[in-house]
Coordinates of C-alpha atoms and ligand atoms in Angstrom, one line a residue:
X1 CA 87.8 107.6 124.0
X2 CA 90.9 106.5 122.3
X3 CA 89.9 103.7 119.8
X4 CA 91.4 100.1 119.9
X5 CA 92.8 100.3 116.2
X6 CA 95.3 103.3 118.5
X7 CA 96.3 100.5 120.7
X8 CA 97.0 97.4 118.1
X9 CA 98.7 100.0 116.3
X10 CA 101.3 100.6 119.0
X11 CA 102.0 97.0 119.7
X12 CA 102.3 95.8 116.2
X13 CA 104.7 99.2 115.9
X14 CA 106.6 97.9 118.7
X15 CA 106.4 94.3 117.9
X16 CA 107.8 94.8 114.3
X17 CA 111.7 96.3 116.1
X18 CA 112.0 93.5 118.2
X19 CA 114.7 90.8 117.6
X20 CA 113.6 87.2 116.6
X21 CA 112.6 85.1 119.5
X22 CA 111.6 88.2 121.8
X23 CA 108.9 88.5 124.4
X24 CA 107.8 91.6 126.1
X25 CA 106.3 91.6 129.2
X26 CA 104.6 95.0 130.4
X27 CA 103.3 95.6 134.2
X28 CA 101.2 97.9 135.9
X29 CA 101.6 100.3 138.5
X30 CA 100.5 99.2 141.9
X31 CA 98.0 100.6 144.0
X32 CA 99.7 102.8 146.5
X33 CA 98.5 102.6 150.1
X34 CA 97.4 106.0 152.1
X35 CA 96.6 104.8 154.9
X36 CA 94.3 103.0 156.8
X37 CA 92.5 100.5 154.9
X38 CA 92.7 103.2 151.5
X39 CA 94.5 103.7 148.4
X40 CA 95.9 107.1 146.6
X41 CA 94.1 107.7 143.6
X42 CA 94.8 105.3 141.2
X43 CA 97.2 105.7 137.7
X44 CA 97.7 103.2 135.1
X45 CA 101.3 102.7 134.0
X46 CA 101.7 104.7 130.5
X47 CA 103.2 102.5 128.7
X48 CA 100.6 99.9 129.2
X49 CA 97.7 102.3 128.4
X50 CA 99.5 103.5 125.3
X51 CA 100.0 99.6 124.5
X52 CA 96.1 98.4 125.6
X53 CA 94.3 100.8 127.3
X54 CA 93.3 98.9 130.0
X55 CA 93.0 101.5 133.3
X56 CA 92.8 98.5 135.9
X57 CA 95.5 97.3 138.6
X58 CA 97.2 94.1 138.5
X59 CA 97.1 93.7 134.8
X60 CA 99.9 92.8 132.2
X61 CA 100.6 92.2 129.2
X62 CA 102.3 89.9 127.3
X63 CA 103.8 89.6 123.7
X64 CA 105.5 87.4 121.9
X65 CA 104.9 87.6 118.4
X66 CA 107.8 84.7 116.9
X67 CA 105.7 82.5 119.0
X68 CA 105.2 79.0 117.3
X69 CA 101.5 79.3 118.8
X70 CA 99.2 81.9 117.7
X71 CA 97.1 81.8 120.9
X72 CA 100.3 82.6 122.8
X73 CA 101.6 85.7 120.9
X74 CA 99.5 88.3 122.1
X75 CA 98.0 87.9 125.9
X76 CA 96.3 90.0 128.6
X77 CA 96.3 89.3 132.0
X78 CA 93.4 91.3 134.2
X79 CA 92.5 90.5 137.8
X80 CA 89.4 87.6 137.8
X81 CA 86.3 89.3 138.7
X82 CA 84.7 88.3 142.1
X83 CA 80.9 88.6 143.9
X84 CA 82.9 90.4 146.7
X85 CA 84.7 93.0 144.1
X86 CA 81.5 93.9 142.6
X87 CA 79.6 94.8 146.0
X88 CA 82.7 96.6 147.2
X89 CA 84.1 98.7 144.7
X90 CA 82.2 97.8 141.7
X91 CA 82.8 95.1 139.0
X92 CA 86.0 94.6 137.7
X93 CA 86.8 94.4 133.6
X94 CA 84.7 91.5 132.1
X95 CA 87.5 89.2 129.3
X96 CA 85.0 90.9 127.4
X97 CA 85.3 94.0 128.3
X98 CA 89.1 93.7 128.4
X99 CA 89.1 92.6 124.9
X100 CA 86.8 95.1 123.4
X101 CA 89.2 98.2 124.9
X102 CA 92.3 96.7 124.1
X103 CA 92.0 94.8 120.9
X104 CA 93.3 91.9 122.7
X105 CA 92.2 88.7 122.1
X106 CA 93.5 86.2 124.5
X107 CA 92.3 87.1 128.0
X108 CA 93.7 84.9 130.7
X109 CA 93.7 85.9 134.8
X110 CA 96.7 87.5 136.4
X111 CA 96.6 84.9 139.1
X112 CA 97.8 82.5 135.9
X113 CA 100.6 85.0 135.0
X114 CA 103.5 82.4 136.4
X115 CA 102.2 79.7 134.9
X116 CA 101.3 81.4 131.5
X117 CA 104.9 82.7 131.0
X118 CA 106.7 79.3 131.3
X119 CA 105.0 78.5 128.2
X120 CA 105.5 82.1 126.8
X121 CA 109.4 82.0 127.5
X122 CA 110.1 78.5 126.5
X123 CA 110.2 79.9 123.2
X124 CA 112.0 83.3 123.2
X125 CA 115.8 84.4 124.2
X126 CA 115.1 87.7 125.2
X127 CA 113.1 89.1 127.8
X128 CA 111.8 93.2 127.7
X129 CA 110.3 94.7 130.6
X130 CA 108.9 98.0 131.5
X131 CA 110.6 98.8 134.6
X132 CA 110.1 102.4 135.2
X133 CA 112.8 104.3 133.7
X134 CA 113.4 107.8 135.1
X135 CA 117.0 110.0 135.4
X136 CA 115.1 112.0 138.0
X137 CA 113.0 109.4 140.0
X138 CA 114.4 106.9 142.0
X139 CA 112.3 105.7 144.7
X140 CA 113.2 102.8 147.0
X141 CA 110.4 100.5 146.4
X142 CA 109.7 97.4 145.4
X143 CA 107.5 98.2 142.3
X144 CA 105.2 95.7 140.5
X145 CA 107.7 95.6 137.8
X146 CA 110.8 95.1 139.4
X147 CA 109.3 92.1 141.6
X148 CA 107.8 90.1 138.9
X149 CA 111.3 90.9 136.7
X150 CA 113.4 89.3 139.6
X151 CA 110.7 86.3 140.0
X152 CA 111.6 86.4 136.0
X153 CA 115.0 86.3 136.4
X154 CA 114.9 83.5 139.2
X155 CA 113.1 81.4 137.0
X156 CA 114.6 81.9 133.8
X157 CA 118.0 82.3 134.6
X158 CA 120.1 81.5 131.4
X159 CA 116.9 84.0 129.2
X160 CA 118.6 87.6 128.3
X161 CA 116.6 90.1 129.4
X162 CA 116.6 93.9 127.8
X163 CA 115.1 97.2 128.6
X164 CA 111.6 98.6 127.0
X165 CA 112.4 101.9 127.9
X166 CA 114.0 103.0 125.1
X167 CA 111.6 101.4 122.6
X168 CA 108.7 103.1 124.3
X169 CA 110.4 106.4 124.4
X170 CA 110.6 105.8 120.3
X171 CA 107.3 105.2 119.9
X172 CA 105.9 107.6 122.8
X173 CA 107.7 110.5 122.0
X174 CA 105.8 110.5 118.2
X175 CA 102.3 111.8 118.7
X176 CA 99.6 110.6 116.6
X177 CA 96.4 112.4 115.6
X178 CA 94.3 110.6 118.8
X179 CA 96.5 111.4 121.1
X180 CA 96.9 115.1 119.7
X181 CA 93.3 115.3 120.1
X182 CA 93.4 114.5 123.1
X183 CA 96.0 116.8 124.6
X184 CA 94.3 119.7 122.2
X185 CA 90.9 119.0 124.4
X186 CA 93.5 118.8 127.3
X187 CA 94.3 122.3 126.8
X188 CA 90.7 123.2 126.3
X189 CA 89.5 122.9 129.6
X190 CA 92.8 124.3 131.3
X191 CA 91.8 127.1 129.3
X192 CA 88.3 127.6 130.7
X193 CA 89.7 127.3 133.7
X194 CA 91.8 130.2 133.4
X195 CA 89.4 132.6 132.1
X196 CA 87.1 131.3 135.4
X197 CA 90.7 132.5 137.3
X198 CA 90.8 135.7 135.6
X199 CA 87.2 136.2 137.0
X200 CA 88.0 135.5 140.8
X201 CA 92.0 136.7 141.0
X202 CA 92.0 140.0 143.6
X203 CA 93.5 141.0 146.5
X204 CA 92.7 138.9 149.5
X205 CA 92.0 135.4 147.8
X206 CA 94.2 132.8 148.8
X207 CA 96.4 130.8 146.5
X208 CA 94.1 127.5 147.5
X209 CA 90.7 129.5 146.5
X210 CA 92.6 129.6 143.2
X211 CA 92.9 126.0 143.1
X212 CA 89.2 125.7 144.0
X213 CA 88.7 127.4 141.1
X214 CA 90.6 125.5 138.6
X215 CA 89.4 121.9 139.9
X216 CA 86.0 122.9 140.1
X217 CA 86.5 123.9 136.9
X218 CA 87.9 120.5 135.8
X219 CA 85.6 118.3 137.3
X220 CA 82.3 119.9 135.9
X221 CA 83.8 119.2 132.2
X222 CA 84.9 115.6 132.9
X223 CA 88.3 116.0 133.9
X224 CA 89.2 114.0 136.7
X225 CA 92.6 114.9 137.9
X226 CA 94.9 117.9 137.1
X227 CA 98.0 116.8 135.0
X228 CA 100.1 117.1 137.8
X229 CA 100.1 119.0 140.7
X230 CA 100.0 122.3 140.2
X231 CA 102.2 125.7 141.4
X232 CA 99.9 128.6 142.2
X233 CA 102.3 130.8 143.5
X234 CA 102.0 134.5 144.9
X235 CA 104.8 137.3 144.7
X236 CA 108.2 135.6 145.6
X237 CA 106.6 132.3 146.2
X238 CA 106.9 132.0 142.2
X239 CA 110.2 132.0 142.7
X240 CA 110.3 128.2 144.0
X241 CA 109.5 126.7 140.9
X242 CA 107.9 123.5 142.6
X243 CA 106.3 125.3 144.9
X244 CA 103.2 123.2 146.5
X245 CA 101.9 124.5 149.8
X246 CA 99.7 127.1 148.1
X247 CA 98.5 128.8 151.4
X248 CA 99.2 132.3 150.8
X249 CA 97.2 135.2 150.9
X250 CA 97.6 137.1 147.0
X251 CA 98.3 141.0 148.2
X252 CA 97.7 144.0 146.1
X253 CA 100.7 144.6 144.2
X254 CA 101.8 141.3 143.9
X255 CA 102.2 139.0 141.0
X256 CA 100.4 135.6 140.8
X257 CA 102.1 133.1 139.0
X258 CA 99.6 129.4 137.8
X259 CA 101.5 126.6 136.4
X260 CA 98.6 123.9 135.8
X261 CA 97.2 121.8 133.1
X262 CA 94.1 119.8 132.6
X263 CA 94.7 115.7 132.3
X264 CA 92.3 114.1 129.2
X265 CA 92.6 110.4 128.6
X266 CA 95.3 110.1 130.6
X267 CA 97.0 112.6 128.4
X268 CA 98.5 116.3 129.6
X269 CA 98.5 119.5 128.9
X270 CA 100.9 122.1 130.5
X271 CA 100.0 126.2 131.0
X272 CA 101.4 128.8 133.0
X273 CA 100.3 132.2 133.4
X274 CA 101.1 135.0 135.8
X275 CA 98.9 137.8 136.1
X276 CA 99.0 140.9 138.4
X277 CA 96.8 140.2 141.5
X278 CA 95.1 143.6 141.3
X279 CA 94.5 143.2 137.8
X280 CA 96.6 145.7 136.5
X281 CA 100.4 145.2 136.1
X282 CA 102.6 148.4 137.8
X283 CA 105.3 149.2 134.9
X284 CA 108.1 147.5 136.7
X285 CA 106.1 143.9 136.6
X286 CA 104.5 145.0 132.9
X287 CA 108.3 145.4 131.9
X288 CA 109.4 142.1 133.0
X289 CA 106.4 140.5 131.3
X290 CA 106.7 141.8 128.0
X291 CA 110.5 141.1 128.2
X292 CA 109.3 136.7 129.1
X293 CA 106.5 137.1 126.5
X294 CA 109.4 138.4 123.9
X295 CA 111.2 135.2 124.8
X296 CA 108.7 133.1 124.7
X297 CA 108.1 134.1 121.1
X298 CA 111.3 133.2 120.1
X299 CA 111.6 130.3 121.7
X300 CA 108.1 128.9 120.2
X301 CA 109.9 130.0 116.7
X302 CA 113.4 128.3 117.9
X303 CA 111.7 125.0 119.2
X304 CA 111.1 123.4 115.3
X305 CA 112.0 120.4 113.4
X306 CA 115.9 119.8 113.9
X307 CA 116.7 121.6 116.9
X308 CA 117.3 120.2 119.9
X309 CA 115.9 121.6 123.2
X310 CA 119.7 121.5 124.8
X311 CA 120.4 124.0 122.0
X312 CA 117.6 125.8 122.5
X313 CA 118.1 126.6 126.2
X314 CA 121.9 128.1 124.9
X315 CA 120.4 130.3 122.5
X316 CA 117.2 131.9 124.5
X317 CA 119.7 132.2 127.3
X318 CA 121.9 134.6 125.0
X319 CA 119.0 136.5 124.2
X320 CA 117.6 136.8 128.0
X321 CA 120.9 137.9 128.5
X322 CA 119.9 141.1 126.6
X323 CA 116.9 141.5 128.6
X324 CA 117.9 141.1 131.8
X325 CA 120.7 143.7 130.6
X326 CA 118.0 146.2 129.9
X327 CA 115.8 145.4 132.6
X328 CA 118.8 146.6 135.0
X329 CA 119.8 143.0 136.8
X330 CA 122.9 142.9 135.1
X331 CA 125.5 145.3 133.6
X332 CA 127.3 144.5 130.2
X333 CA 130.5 144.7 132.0
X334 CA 129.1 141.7 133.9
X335 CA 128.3 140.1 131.2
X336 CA 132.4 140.3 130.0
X337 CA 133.5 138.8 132.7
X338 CA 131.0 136.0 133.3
X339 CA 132.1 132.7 133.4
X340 CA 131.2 130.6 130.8
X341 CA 130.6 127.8 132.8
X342 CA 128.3 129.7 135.0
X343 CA 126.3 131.7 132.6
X344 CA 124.5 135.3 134.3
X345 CA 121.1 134.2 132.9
X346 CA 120.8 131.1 134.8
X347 CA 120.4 133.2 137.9
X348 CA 117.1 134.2 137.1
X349 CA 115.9 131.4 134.1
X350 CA 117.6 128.4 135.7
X351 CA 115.0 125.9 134.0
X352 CA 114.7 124.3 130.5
X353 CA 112.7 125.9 128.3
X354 CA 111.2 122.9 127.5
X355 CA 110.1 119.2 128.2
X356 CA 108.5 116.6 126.0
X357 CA 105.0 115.9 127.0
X358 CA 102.2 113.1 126.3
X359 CA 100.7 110.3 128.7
X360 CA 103.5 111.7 131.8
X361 CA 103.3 115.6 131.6
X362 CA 107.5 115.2 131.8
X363 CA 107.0 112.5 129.1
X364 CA 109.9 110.0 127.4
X365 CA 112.1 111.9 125.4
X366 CA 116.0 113.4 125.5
X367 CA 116.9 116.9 125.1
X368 CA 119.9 116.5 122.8
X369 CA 118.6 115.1 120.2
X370 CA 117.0 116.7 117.2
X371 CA 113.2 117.0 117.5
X372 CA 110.9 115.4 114.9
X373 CA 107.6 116.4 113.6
X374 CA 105.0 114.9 115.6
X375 CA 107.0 115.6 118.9
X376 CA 105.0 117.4 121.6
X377 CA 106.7 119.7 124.0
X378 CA 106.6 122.4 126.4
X379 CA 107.9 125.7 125.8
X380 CA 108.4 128.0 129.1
X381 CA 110.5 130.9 130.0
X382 CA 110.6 132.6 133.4
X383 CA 112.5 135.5 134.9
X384 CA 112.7 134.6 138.5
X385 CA 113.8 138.2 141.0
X386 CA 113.8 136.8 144.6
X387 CA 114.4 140.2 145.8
X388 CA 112.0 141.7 144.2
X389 CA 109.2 139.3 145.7
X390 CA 108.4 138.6 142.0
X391 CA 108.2 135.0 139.5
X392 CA 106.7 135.7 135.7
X393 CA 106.8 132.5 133.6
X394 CA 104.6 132.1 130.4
X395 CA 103.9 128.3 128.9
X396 CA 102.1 126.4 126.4
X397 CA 101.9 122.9 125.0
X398 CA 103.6 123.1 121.0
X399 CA 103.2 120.4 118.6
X400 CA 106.3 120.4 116.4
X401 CA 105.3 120.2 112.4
X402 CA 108.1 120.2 109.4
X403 CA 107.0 123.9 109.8
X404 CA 106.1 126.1 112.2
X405 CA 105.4 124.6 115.7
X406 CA 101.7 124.8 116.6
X407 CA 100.3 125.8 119.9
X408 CA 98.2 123.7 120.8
X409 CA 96.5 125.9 123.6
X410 CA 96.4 129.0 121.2
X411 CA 93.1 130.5 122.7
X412 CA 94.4 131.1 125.9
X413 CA 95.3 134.7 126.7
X414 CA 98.8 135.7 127.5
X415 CA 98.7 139.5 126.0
X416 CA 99.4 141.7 129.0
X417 CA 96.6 144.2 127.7
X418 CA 94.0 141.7 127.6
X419 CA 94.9 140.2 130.8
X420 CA 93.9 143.2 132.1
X421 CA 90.8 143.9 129.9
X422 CA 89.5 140.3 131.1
X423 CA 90.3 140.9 135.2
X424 CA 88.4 144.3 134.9
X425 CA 85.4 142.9 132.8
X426 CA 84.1 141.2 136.5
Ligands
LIG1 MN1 105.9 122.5 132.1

């Protein structure tokens, strides 16, 4: 369990950059509907778990810290608990309860949230909320946190109101030893699970026994849901790099291709492996892995303090460009007359070679800017051959140190030779 001390850290980290006279108000995710009278899943909105903890719908958080009352600085809103609650879907947090995980002290009901924040506001200038900030997600809905902004801004008209996005990503982005931990125990079970996959992988299994595998695998050591969905992908289906369907049947000769991660505390870890389906790779496939697990060498030694991951990407593409030379998909005459706008490379590693990751397996973070000690990121090359029915990409979760970055799934296998030692040992 991540302690409390974790979350009154966070707040007093963020409360200390905020301009006099500043209140914050952070919101939950909603409870999606499925259908019917049921729900998806449910996932707590990360910055309000890095901020309190608190796993349960409906609550906010409020703080205010130039407050001229001290009971009004720091508050929680949860839902009330009801009779009805209990017998349905179990009790909901206690004030007590809420407290002990969060560190909060002042518990109020979210019902109360209107009429709490009058007081709040009376006394700051500038709003922050946590609307969910995303360059790549824009869905049309009315979330939690854009409705009770606009109620905000209906009500408090003449307030200024700012974004918390970017002080989150400030904060998030910097990893501390809990939540290292966690992403390093993360990465532990992901990593029993592929060894279980190593066992099972031959012809004839389908991609979806494969995920049978790996969530079986999860649940019996505690770990609830994968980190996100994940890409088992056989021969040229590992060319669609969000490929979800996983239906296929993995044929003799083909390459399978497993991008998955276990979720721990909420936090993520990110693998991929491909391995041959037969268990041994023919020399064409063992040529093009030994060519991505050269790259992804480099690019574990090239993703360090001070480098940014935009430069990065520039740099392992010059190098790939070498390979894929070698590996015949390209000539060097190519190569002269390429445009630079329109790199060879990005026809078969069109990805980044990295993303930062933490509470959202694509966490908070920016690619062109230098990365810092504490940072915790992705590092994946691919080569991707359509043609030749055939997707290899190799990926681990790095921590970056003033040194050399640190795997953070190092026991996982990703030597060709042992890949095959381990698929013949069943
Ligand atoms: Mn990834």
């Amino acid at each position: 369990m991540i302690s409390r001390a974790f979350y009154e850290r966070n707040r007093k980290k963020l409360t200390e950059q905020l301009p006099q006279g500043s209140t914050v108000v952070v919101f939950s995710n909603d409870q999606m509907p499925r259908n019917g009278e049921h729900y998806f899943p449910y996932r707590q909105n990360s910055d309000l778990l890095y901020l309190c903890g608190i796993q349960q719908h409906d609550s906010i958080l409020i703080l205010s810290p130039s407050h001229p009352n001290p009971a009004l600085r720091e508050l929680l809103c949860v839902l009330q608990p009801s009779e009805f609650e209990a017998i349905w879907n179990g009790s909901l947090l206690s004030a007590d309860r809420a407290r002990e995980i969060s560190g909060v002290s002042q518990i109020r009901w979210t019902e109360d949230f209107e009429k709490l924040i009058h007081d709040v506001v009376y006394y700051s200038d500038v709003i922050y909320t946590n609307l969910s900030e995303n360059s790549k997600l824009d869905p049309d809905l009315h979330t939690m946190d854009i409705r009770k902004t606009r109620w905000m801004q209906q009500h408090f008209p003449l307030h200024r109101y700012g974004r918390l996005a970017p002080l989150m990503e400030d904060l998030r982005t910097i990893k501390s030893s809990e939540e290292i931990l966690a992403i390093r125990k993360a990465g532990e079970v992901t990593g029993d699970a592929f060894l279980k996959v190593l066992q099972m992988v031959r012809p004839g299994v389908r991609e979806f026994d494969v995920e049978a595998e790996i969530t079986s695998c999860f649940l019996r050591n505690g770990v609830r849901h994968h980190a996100f969905e994940p890409v088992i992908a056989t021969g040229a289906n590992a060319c669609v790099l969000h490929y979800s369907s996983r239906n296929d049947l993995c044929q003799d000769g083909d390459m399978l291709l497993i991008d998955f991660g276990a979720e721990w505390l909420h936090y993520a870890s990110d693998c991929t492996r491909t391995i041959p389906v037969s268990g041994r790779f023919t020399a064409r496939q063992r040529a093009l892995y030994e060519a991505t697990l050269r790259m992804f060498r480099k690019a574990m030694f090239l993703l360090r303090e001070g480098s940014t991951i935009a430069q990065v990407n520039v740099q392992l593409g010059q190098f790939w460009e070498k390979e894929h030379v070698d590996l015949g998909l390209y000539s060097l005459n190519d190569l002269r007359r390429q445009s630079p706008e329109a790199p060879l490379y990005k026809k078969y590693f069109m990805h980044n070679i990295a993303h930062f990751i933490g509470l959202d397996v694509h966490d908070l973070g920016h690619r062109t800017e230098p990365l810092k000690a504490g940072m915790v990121v992705s590092c994946e090359p691919g080569i991707y051959i359509p043609e030749e029915g055939i997707g290899i990409r190799l990926e681990t979760t790095v921590l970056i140190t003033p040194a050399e970055s640190i795997d953070l799934m190092p026991q996982i296998p990703i030597e060709a030779e042992e890949l095959e030692q381990l698929m013949s040992a069943k």
